[in-house]
Structures are given as structure tokens and as C-alpha cells.
Coordinates of C-alpha atoms in Angstrom, one line a residue:
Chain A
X244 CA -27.3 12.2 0.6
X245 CA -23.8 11.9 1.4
X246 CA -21.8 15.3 1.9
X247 CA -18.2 16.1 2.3
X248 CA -18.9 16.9 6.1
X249 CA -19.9 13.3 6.1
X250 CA -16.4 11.9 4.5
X251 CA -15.1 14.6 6.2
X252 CA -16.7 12.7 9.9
X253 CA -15.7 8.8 8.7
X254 CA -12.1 9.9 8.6
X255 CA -12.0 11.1 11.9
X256 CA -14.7 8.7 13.6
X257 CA -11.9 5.9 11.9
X258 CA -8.9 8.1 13.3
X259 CA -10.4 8.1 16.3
X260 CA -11.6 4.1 16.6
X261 CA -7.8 3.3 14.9
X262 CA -6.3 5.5 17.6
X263 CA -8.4 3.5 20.6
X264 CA -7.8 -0.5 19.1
X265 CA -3.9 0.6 18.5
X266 CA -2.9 -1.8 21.2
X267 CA -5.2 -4.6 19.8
X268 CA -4.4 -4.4 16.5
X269 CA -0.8 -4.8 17.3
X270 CA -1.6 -7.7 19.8
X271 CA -3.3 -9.2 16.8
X272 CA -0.4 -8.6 14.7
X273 CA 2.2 -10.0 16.9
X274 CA 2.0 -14.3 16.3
X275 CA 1.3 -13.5 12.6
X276 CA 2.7 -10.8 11.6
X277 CA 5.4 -8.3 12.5
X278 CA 3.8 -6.5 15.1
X279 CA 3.0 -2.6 14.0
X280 CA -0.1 -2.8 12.1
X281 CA -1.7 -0.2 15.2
X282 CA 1.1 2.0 15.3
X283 CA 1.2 2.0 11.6
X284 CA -2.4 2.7 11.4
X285 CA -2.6 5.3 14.3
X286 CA 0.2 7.1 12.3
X287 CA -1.7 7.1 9.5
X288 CA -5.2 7.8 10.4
X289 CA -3.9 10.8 12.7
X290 CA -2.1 12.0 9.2
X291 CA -5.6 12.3 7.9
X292 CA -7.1 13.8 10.2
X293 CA -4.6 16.7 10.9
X294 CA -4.2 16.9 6.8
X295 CA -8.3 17.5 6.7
X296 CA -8.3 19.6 9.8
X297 CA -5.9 21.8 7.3
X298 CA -7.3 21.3 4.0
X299 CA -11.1 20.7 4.1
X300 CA -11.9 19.5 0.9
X301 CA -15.2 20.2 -0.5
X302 CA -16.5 17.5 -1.9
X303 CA -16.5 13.7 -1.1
X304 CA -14.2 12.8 -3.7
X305 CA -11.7 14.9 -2.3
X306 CA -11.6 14.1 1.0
X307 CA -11.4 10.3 -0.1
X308 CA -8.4 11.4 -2.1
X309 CA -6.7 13.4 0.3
X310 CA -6.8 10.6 2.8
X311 CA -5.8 7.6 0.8
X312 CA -2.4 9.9 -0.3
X313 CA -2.3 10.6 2.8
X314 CA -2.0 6.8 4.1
X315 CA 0.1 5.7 1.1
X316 CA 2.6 8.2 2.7
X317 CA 3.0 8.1 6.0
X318 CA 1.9 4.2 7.5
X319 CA 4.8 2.7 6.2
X320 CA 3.9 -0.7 6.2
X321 CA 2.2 -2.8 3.1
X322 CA -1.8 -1.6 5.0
X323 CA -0.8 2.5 4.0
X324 CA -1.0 1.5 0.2
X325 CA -3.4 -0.7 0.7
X326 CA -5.9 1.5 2.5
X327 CA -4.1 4.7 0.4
X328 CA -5.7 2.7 -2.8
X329 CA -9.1 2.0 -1.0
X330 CA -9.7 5.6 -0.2
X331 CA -8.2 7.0 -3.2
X332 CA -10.0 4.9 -5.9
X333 CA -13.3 5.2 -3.9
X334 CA -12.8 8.8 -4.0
X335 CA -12.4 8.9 -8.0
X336 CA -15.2 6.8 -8.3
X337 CA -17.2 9.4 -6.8
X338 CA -15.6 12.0 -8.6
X339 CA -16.4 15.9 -8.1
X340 CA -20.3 15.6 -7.0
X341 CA -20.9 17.7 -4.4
X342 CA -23.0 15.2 -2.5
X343 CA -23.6 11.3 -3.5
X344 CA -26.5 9.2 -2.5
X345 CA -26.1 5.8 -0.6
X346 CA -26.1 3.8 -3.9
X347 CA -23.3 5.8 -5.1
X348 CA -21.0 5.5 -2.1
X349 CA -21.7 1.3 -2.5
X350 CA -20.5 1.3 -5.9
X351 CA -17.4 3.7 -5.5
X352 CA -16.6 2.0 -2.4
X353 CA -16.7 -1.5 -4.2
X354 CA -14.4 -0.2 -7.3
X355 CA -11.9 0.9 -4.3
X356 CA -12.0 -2.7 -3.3
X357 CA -11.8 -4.3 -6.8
X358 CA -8.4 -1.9 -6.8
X359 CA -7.1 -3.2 -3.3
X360 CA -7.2 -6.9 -5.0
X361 CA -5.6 -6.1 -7.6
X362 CA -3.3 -4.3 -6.1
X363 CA -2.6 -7.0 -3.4
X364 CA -3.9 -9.9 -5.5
X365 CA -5.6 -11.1 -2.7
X366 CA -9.0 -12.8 -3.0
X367 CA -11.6 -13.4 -0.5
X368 CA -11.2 -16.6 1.9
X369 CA -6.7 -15.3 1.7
X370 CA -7.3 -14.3 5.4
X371 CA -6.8 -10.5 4.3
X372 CA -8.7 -7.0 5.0
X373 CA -10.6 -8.3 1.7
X374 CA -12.2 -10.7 4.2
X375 CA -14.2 -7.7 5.8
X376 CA -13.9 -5.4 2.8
X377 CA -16.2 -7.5 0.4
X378 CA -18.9 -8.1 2.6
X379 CA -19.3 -4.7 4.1
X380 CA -19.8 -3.9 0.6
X381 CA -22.4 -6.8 -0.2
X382 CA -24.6 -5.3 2.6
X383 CA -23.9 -1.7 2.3
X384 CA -27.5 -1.2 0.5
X385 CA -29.2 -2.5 4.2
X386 CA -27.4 0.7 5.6
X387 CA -24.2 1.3 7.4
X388 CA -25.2 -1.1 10.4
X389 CA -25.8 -4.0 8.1
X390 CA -22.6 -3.0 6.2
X391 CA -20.2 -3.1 9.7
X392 CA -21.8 -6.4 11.3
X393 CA -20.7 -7.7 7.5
X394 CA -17.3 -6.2 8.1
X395 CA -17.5 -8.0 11.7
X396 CA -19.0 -11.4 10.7
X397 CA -15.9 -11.3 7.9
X398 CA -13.3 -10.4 10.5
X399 CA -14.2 -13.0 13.1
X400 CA -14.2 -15.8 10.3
X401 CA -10.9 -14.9 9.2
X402 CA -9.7 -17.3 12.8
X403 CA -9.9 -20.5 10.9
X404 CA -8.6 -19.8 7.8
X405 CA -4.7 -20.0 6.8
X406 CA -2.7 -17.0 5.4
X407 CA -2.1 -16.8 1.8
X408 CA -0.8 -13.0 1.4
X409 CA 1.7 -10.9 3.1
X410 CA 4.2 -11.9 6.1
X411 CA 1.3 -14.1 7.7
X412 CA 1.6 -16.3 4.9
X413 CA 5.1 -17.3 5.2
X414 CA 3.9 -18.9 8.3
X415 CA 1.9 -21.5 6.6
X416 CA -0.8 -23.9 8.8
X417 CA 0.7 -21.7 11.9
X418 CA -1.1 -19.1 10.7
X419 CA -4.5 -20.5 11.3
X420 CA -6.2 -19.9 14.6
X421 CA -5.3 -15.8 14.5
X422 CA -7.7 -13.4 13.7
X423 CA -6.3 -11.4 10.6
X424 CA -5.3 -7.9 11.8
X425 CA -5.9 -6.5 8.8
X426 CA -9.5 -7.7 8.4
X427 CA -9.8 -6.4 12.0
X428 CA -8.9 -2.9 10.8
X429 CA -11.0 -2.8 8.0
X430 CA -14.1 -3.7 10.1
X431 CA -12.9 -0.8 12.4
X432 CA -13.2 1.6 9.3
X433 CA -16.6 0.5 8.0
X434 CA -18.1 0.5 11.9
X435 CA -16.6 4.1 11.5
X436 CA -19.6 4.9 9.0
X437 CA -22.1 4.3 11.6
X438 CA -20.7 6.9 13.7
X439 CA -20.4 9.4 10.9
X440 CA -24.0 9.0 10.2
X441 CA -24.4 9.5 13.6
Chain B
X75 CA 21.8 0.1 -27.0
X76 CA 21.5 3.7 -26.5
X77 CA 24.3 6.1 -26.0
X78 CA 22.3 8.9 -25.0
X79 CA 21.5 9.2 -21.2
X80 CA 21.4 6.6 -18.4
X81 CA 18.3 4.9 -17.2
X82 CA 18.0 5.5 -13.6
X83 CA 17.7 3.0 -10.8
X84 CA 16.7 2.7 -7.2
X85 CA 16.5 0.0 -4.8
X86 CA 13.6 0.0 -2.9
X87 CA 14.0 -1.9 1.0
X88 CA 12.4 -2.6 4.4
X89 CA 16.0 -2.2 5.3
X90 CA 18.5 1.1 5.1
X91 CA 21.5 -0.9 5.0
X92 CA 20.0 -3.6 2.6
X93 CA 19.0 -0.9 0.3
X94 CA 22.7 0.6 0.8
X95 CA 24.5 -2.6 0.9
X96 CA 22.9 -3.9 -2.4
X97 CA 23.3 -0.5 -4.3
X98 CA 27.4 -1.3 -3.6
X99 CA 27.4 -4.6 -4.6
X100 CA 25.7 -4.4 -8.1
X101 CA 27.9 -0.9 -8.6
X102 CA 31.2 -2.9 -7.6
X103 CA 30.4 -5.4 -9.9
X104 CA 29.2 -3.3 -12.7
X105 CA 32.4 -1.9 -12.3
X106 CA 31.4 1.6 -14.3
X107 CA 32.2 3.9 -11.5
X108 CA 29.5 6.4 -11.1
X109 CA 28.4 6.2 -14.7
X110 CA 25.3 5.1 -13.9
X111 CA 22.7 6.6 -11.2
X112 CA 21.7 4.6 -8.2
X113 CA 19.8 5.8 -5.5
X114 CA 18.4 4.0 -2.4
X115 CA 14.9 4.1 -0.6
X116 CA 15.7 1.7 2.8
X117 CA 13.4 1.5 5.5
X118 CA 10.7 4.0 6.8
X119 CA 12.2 8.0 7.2
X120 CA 13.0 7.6 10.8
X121 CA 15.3 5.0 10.1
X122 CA 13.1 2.0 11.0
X123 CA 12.0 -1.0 9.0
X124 CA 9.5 -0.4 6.5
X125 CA 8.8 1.5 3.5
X126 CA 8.6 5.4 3.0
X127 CA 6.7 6.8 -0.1
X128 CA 8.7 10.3 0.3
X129 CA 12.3 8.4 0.5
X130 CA 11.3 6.6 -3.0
X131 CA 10.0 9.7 -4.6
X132 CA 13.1 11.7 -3.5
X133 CA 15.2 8.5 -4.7
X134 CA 13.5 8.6 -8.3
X135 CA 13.4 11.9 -8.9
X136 CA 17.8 12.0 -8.0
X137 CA 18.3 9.5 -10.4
X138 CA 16.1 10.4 -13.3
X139 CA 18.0 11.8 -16.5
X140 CA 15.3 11.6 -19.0
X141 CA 15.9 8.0 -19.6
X142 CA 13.7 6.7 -17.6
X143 CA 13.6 5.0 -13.9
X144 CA 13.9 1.4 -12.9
X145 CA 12.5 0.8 -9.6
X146 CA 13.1 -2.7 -7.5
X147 CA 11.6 -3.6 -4.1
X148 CA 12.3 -6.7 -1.9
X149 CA 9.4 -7.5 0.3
X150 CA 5.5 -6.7 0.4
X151 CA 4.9 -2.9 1.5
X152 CA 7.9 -1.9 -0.7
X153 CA 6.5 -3.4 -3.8
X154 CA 3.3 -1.9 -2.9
X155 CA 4.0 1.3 -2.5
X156 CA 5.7 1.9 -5.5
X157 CA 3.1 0.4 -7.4
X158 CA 0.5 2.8 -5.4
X159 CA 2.9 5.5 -6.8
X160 CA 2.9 4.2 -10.2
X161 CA -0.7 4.5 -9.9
X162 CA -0.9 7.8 -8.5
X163 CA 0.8 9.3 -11.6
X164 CA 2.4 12.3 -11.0
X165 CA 4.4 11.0 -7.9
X166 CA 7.5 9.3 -9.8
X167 CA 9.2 10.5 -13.0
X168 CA 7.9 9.8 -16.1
X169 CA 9.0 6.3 -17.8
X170 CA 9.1 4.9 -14.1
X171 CA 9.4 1.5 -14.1
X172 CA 8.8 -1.0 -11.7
X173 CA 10.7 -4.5 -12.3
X174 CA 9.4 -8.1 -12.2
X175 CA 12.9 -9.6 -10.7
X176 CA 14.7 -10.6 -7.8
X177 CA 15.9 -7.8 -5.6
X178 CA 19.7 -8.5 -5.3
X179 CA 20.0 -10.2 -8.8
X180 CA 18.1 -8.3 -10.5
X181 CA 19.9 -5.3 -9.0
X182 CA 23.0 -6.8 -10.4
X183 CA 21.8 -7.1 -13.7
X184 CA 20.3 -3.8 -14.0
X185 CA 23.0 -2.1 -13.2
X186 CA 25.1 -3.7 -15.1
X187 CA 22.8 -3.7 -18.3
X188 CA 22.4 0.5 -17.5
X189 CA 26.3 1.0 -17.0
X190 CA 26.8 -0.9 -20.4
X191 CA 24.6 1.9 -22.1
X192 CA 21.0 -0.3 -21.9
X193 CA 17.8 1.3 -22.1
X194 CA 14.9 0.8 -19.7
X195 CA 13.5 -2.1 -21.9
X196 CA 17.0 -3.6 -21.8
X197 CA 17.7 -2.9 -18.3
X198 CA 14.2 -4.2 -17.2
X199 CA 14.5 -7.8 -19.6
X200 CA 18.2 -8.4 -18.2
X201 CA 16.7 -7.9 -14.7
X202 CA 13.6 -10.2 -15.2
X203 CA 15.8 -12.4 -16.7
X204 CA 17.1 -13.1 -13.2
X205 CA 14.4 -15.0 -12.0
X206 CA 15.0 -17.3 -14.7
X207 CA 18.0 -19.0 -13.7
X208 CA 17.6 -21.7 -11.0
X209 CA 19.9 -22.5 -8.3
X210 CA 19.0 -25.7 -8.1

């Protein structure tokens, strides 16, 4: 079973990772984009962790919740309400259990991603953190491994394909050849479940 | 129309001086003065480009009167966000809006539409209406 202390762990095991691939992220997001997905995402991500370092919500809902507000108000760029609506709807999916089971977490975690696409209206193969996002949560019931050498697999074959949402898209067959930043990101915050499991 | 209070509006950039340049042009050419409340939501809080949740809260919640808020965004994050706030549901006022319509067009139209007394459906279908007229 999955406790707050564990949600509580992702967040900062993300914070942390975010924090470290700042610089790569931003590389990534230089030839397609418009270069501050890191620093938007450090921003972020340290937001959550000092709000739950205050806070400490006690259940997993809650932290889910307090971080995806959190994101949607400080990262400033289109990722914070992105990743504000991943966090947030996963975290009402789970609602005010005091402790969820793997299962649980796989099907929150795949309403927060229906919300993202609706949100975005991106679709898998559009070269977007949906590329990672969908098939982290495909494997999620082989464990948290399985789930972030998904989110990896979907990253990496994000190269070939061309934009078709957000600034990268303007850039038409130009875009192709560039591993999508935001895909990159999102692999970053599912890997971050293996190190909250410990 | 209405003759009760205005709908609100704000105009939602990446930019600062977008935001405040486009807010002057659809006032200017609604030509009501101050009759009608417009508040801006440019760029991140430090000034940079980029969209702030807290600048579009504190923007809808200057210009709400009871009437309702229309909200219009130019470029990805900006429509984003407010839809995320939308979503939230206690973030903007109540009867917030977010337009389907070009930003500086439809900024024209709303304003103009609010100033002549419009309510929010009014102000929203003269904005949408925008994208409906071709330039070539």
C-alpha cells in the first residue's frame, strides 16, 4: 500500500531529479521550443517541495493536490498546467483514502492523463509528455520499474516524430529529429516512483 | 441587452505590454471611457514572458461586478492556465468565462459589446464571431 509519506517521497525524488536535468531539459528545449522548460520546471517542482515541507498533507490525495496547484501557479509556462492537472486530477481520483494499493494509483494516475489530453488535446504519436505519460501507465501494473523504462522507451521515440502541439509545432518537418522536452520530463517524474519506493 | 452591471474582461498574454497595449486599443475604440472594466494579466509576475496564474486571478477578481468575467488568452500556456483555473473552481469569479476568439479582435469586440451594455453571452458570441470573418 501506497501512503502519503510515499506521495509525499515522489514529489521530492521528482524535485530533486527536475532540479539535476534542469540544464538538459532546457538544451532539449532550445531548437524546438523556447528554451525554459528546466527553469520552469525547477521553479516549479522546488514550489512543491517547500509547499509540502510546510503543509504535510495526510493523505495521498492531498499531496497530489497540493502539488499540481502548486505547478499550475508558479511554472509559468504551458507544462505548470499541464503537470498542475496531472497531479491534481490523479489526486481526486484517489480521493481521501488514507493509503491506496498499486491498482488504485494506476487508475487515478491514468484519469490524470485522460485530463492532460483533454486539456492539451494532444494524443499520443503528437510528440508531447503524452508520449511517456500513456505508456508509463500501460505498464504501471509490472511495477514502478516497468512503468519508467515505458516512460523512457516513449521519450526516446518521440526523435522521429514531428510536432503537432504547442510552440514545437509551429516548426513543422523541422521539428523532427529532437527529442520532445516534455516527454523527457515526464519520464523524469515516473523514474521518480522508483526512487520513492525506494 | 442588460442595463444592470458590466461584464468584466481581462486579457490574458505571454507579453505585459501585449496584454497592456491591446487592453488600450479595444477601450480607444469602444470609446465608453472607463464604463467598462478591463484588466490585464501579461507575462509571468517577474515581468518575463509567460503566464502567471496569480496575475489572472488578481485580474478577474478587479474586474468582476457580478456580471460575470470574460477571459481571452493569446498563445498556449495562457489559454491553459485559465482553463486549469476554470477547472479548479474556486480560483476565478463565478460566471468566468473563457472565450473561443482571436486575441486582439476578439478583444475589440468584447469590449465593445460590454461598453454597449452586452451580457456575457452577448459579449462572448460578438467575440467568437471574430474568428469568422476572413481576411482573405
Amino acid at each position: 500500500m501506497l501512503d502519503a509519506d510515499f506521495f509525499r517521497r515522489w514529489m521530492t525524488a521528482a524535485a530533486a531529479s527536475v532540479d539535476r536535468e534542469a540544464e538538459h531539459l532546457t538544451a532539449l528545449d532550445s531548437p524546438i521550443g523556447d528554451a525554459d522548460h528546466g527553469s520552469n520546471l525547477r521553479r516549479g517542482f522546488l514550489a512543491v517541495a517547500a509547499a509540502l515541507e510546510k503543509e504535510a498533507p495526510d493523505t495521498p490525495g492531498a499531496v497530489l493536490v497540493l502539488a499540481g496547484r502548486q505547478l499550475i501557479s508558479t511554472v509559468g509556462g504551458a507544462s505548470g498546467p499541464l503537470y498542475g492537472t496531472l497531479l491534481r486530477r490523479t489526486g481526486k481520483a484517489l480521493g481521501d483514502a488514507a493509503e491506496v494499493s498499486e491498482e488504485r494509483f494506476a487508475e487515478a494516475l491514468d484519469a490524470g492523463v485522460d485530463a492532460v489530453m483533454r486539456l492539451g488535446g494532444a494524443a499520443p504519436g503528437d510528440k508531447t509528455m503524452i508520449d511517456a505519460l500513456v505508456p508509463a501507465v500501460a505498464a504501471l501494473g509490472e511495477g514502478f520499474g516497468a512503468a519508467a523504462a515505458a516512460a523512457e522507451r516513449g521519450a526516446e521515440a518521440t526523435v522521429p516524430l514531428q510536432a503537432r502541439k504547442g510552440r514545437a509545432s509551429y516548426l513543422g518537418e523541422r521539428s523532427i529529429g529532437h527529442r520532445d522536452p516534455g516527454a523527457t520530463s515526464a519520464a523524469l517524474l515516473v523514474a521518480a516512483l522508483t526512487e520513492a519506493a525506494g | 441587452m442588460s442595463g444592470g452591471e458590466p461584464v468584466g474582461i481581462v486579457l490574458v498574454s505571454h507579453s505585459a505590454a501585449v496584454a497592456t497595449a491591446v487592453a488600450e486599443l479595444a477601450r480607444g475604440l469602444a470609446g465608453g471611457g472607463d464604463a467598462v472594466p478591463v484588466a490585464t494579466a501579461g507575462g509571468t509576475e517577474d515581468g518575463g514572458l509567460g503566464t502567471s496564474a496569480e496575475l489572472i486571478a488578481a485580474a478577474a477578481a478587479a474586474v468582476d461586478r457580478g456580471a460575470g468575467v470574460a477571459l481571452l488568452a493569446d498563445l498556449g500556456s495562457s489559454v491553459l492556465t485559465v482553463k486549469a483555473l476554470l477547472a479548479e473552481g474556486d480560483e476565478l469569479p463565478d460566471g468566468s468565462r473563457l472565450l473561443d476568439a482571436p486575441f486582439v479582435e476578439g478583444a475589440v469586440a468584447a469590449v465593445v459589446t460590454a461598453t454597449a451594455g452586452g451580457d456575457l453571452e452577448e459579449v462572448a458570441a460578438a467575440a467568437e464571431e471574430a474568428y469568422s470573418y476572413r481576411k482573405v
